[in-house]
mmCIF file of C-alpha atoms in Angstrom:
data_model
loop_
_atom_site.group_PDB
_atom_site.id
_atom_site.type_symbol
_atom_site.label_atom_id
_atom_site.label_comp_id
_atom_site.label_asym_id
_atom_site.label_seq_id
_atom_site.Cartn_x
_atom_site.Cartn_y
_atom_site.Cartn_z
ATOM 1 C CA MET T 1 0.317 0.072 0.040
ATOM 2 C CA CYS T 2 2.828 2.051 0.790
ATOM 3 C CA VAL T 3 3.983 1.666 -3.005
ATOM 4 C CA ARG T 4 0.478 2.983 -4.199
ATOM 5 C CA VAL T 5 0.559 6.543 -1.726
ATOM 6 C CA LEU T 6 4.377 7.044 -3.040
ATOM 7 C CA ALA T 7 3.359 6.412 -6.592
ATOM 8 C CA VAL T 8 -0.443 9.115 -6.157
ATOM 9 C CA THR T 9 1.888 10.897 -3.881
ATOM 10 C CA ARG T 10 5.128 11.395 -6.765
ATOM 11 C CA THR T 11 2.611 11.985 -9.913
ATOM 12 C CA LEU T 12 0.514 14.950 -8.039
ATOM 13 C CA LYS T 13 4.315 16.362 -7.027
ATOM 14 C CA GLY T 14 5.358 16.236 -10.941
ATOM 15 C CA ILE T 15 2.402 18.347 -11.634
ATOM 16 C CA HIS T 16 3.072 21.015 -9.575
ATOM 17 C CA GLU T 17 7.409 20.337 -10.686
ATOM 18 C CA ASP T 18 6.823 19.233 -14.414
ATOM 19 C CA THR T 19 5.415 23.004 -16.434
ATOM 20 C CA GLU T 20 4.406 20.207 -19.771
ATOM 21 C CA LEU T 21 2.378 18.138 -17.630
ATOM 22 C CA THR T 22 -1.439 18.962 -17.970
ATOM 23 C CA PRO T 23 -3.185 18.297 -14.933
ATOM 24 C CA PRO T 24 -6.345 16.199 -14.624
ATOM 25 C CA THR T 25 -9.690 18.763 -14.075
ATOM 26 C CA SER T 26 -10.882 19.733 -10.713
ATOM 27 C CA ASP T 27 -13.870 16.781 -10.698
ATOM 28 C CA PHE T 28 -11.175 14.479 -11.766
ATOM 29 C CA LEU T 29 -9.083 15.568 -8.408
ATOM 30 C CA ARG T 30 -12.088 15.724 -6.170
ATOM 31 C CA LEU T 31 -13.313 12.679 -6.911
ATOM 32 C CA LEU T 32 -9.693 11.188 -6.138
ATOM 33 C CA SER T 33 -9.472 13.146 -3.041
ATOM 34 C CA ASP T 34 -12.514 11.085 -2.238
ATOM 35 C CA ALA T 35 -11.572 7.388 -3.100
ATOM 36 C CA LEU T 36 -8.127 8.332 -1.509
ATOM 37 C CA SER T 37 -9.630 9.488 1.582
ATOM 38 C CA GLN T 38 -12.188 6.249 1.846
ATOM 39 C CA ALA T 39 -9.163 4.625 2.068
ATOM 40 C CA SER T 40 -7.820 5.643 5.135
ATOM 41 C CA ARG T 41 -11.547 4.876 6.283
ATOM 42 C CA ILE T 42 -10.581 1.235 5.025
ATOM 43 C CA CYS T 43 -7.658 1.310 6.519
ATOM 44 C CA ALA T 44 -9.480 2.761 9.937
ATOM 45 C CA ILE T 45 -11.559 0.387 10.142
ATOM 46 C CA GLU T 46 -8.625 -2.001 9.166
ATOM 47 C CA ALA T 47 -6.753 -0.914 12.687
ATOM 48 C CA GLU T 48 -10.490 -1.393 14.075
ATOM 49 C CA LEU T 49 -10.944 -5.145 13.491
ATOM 50 C CA LEU T 50 -7.199 -5.907 14.213
ATOM 51 C CA ALA T 51 -7.468 -4.600 17.643
ATOM 52 C CA GLY T 52 -11.011 -7.348 17.778
ATOM 53 C CA SER T 53 -14.082 -4.554 17.078
ATOM 54 C CA GLU T 54 -17.040 -6.738 14.800
ATOM 55 C CA ALA T 55 -16.528 -4.000 12.132
ATOM 56 C CA ARG T 56 -16.544 -5.872 8.865
ATOM 57 C CA ALA T 57 -19.665 -4.915 7.781
ATOM 58 C CA GLN T 58 -19.115 -1.454 8.028
ATOM 59 C CA ARG T 59 -15.450 -2.226 5.951
ATOM 60 C CA ASP T 60 -17.024 -3.827 2.905
ATOM 61 C CA ALA T 61 -19.193 -1.136 3.223
ATOM 62 C CA ALA T 62 -16.676 1.515 3.070
ATOM 63 C CA PHE T 63 -15.082 -0.620 0.326
ATOM 64 C CA GLN T 64 -18.564 -0.597 -1.743
ATOM 65 C CA GLU T 65 -18.260 3.240 -1.509
ATOM 66 C CA ALA T 66 -14.636 3.562 -2.001
ATOM 67 C CA TRP T 67 -15.256 1.354 -5.283
ATOM 68 C CA GLY T 68 -18.048 3.683 -6.066
ATOM 69 C CA VAL T 69 -16.069 6.930 -6.235
ATOM 70 C CA LEU T 70 -13.819 4.965 -8.261
ATOM 71 C CA GLY T 71 -16.410 4.078 -11.139
ATOM 72 C CA ALA T 72 -16.478 8.041 -10.723
ATOM 73 C CA LEU T 73 -13.444 8.946 -10.983
ATOM 74 C CA THR T 74 -13.127 6.393 -14.018
ATOM 75 C CA GLU T 75 -15.844 7.946 -15.375
ATOM 76 C CA THR T 76 -14.463 11.939 -15.368
ATOM 77 C CA PHE T 77 -10.503 10.241 -16.633
ATOM 78 C CA HIS T 78 -12.501 8.845 -20.143
ATOM 79 C CA ASP T 79 -13.964 12.660 -20.572
ATOM 80 C CA GLN T 80 -10.744 14.544 -19.610
ATOM 81 C CA GLU T 81 -9.095 16.461 -22.725
ATOM 82 C CA PRO T 82 -6.051 13.755 -24.179
ATOM 83 C CA SER T 83 -3.239 15.985 -22.488
ATOM 84 C CA THR T 84 -4.229 15.261 -18.769
ATOM 85 C CA SER T 85 -4.351 11.130 -20.161
ATOM 86 C CA ALA T 86 -0.384 10.507 -19.580
ATOM 87 C CA VAL T 87 -0.933 12.173 -15.670
ATOM 88 C CA GLY T 88 -4.435 11.441 -15.197
ATOM 89 C CA GLY T 89 -3.911 7.976 -16.155
ATOM 90 C CA GLN T 90 -1.181 7.100 -13.364
ATOM 91 C CA LEU T 91 -3.537 8.347 -10.864
ATOM 92 C CA LEU T 92 -6.755 6.237 -11.954
ATOM 93 C CA LEU T 93 -3.863 3.221 -12.088
ATOM 94 C CA GLU T 94 -2.380 3.779 -8.851
ATOM 95 C CA THR T 95 -6.097 4.543 -7.001
ATOM 96 C CA ARG T 96 -7.778 1.363 -7.995
ATOM 97 C CA ARG T 97 -4.456 -0.076 -7.408
ATOM 98 C CA LEU T 98 -3.909 1.069 -3.525
ATOM 99 C CA LEU T 99 -8.464 0.064 -3.353
ATOM 100 C CA MET T 100 -7.641 -3.247 -4.360
ATOM 101 C CA ASP T 101 -4.920 -4.235 -1.777
ATOM 102 C CA LEU T 102 -7.635 -2.856 0.592
ATOM 103 C CA ALA T 103 -9.878 -5.456 -0.965
ATOM 104 C CA PRO T 104 -11.645 -7.554 1.885
ATOM 105 C CA SER T 105 -10.497 -10.857 1.727
ATOM 106 C CA ALA T 106 -12.828 -11.864 4.371
#
């Protein structure tokens, strides 16, 4: 998971540092933020589970909500201008991989 978060962070930093890169739209970045926030929520619930909590239903619901946000993020990516595809694609791919790493296994 750390590798995924690092990849997202590096890509966002690259947008700021490389003026030749075209950043995604504000709608895309807002949905990206929502997806990453859901990933954080899932991690917090996982911590509760490790501490003995019975929060499996909460975790599953949080994952489904995150997956829904990822779907909206994917749709927004497809509506972007082609010039944003390199950056947006990298962010989308790493966010998807992060959520897959967080997918409930039981």
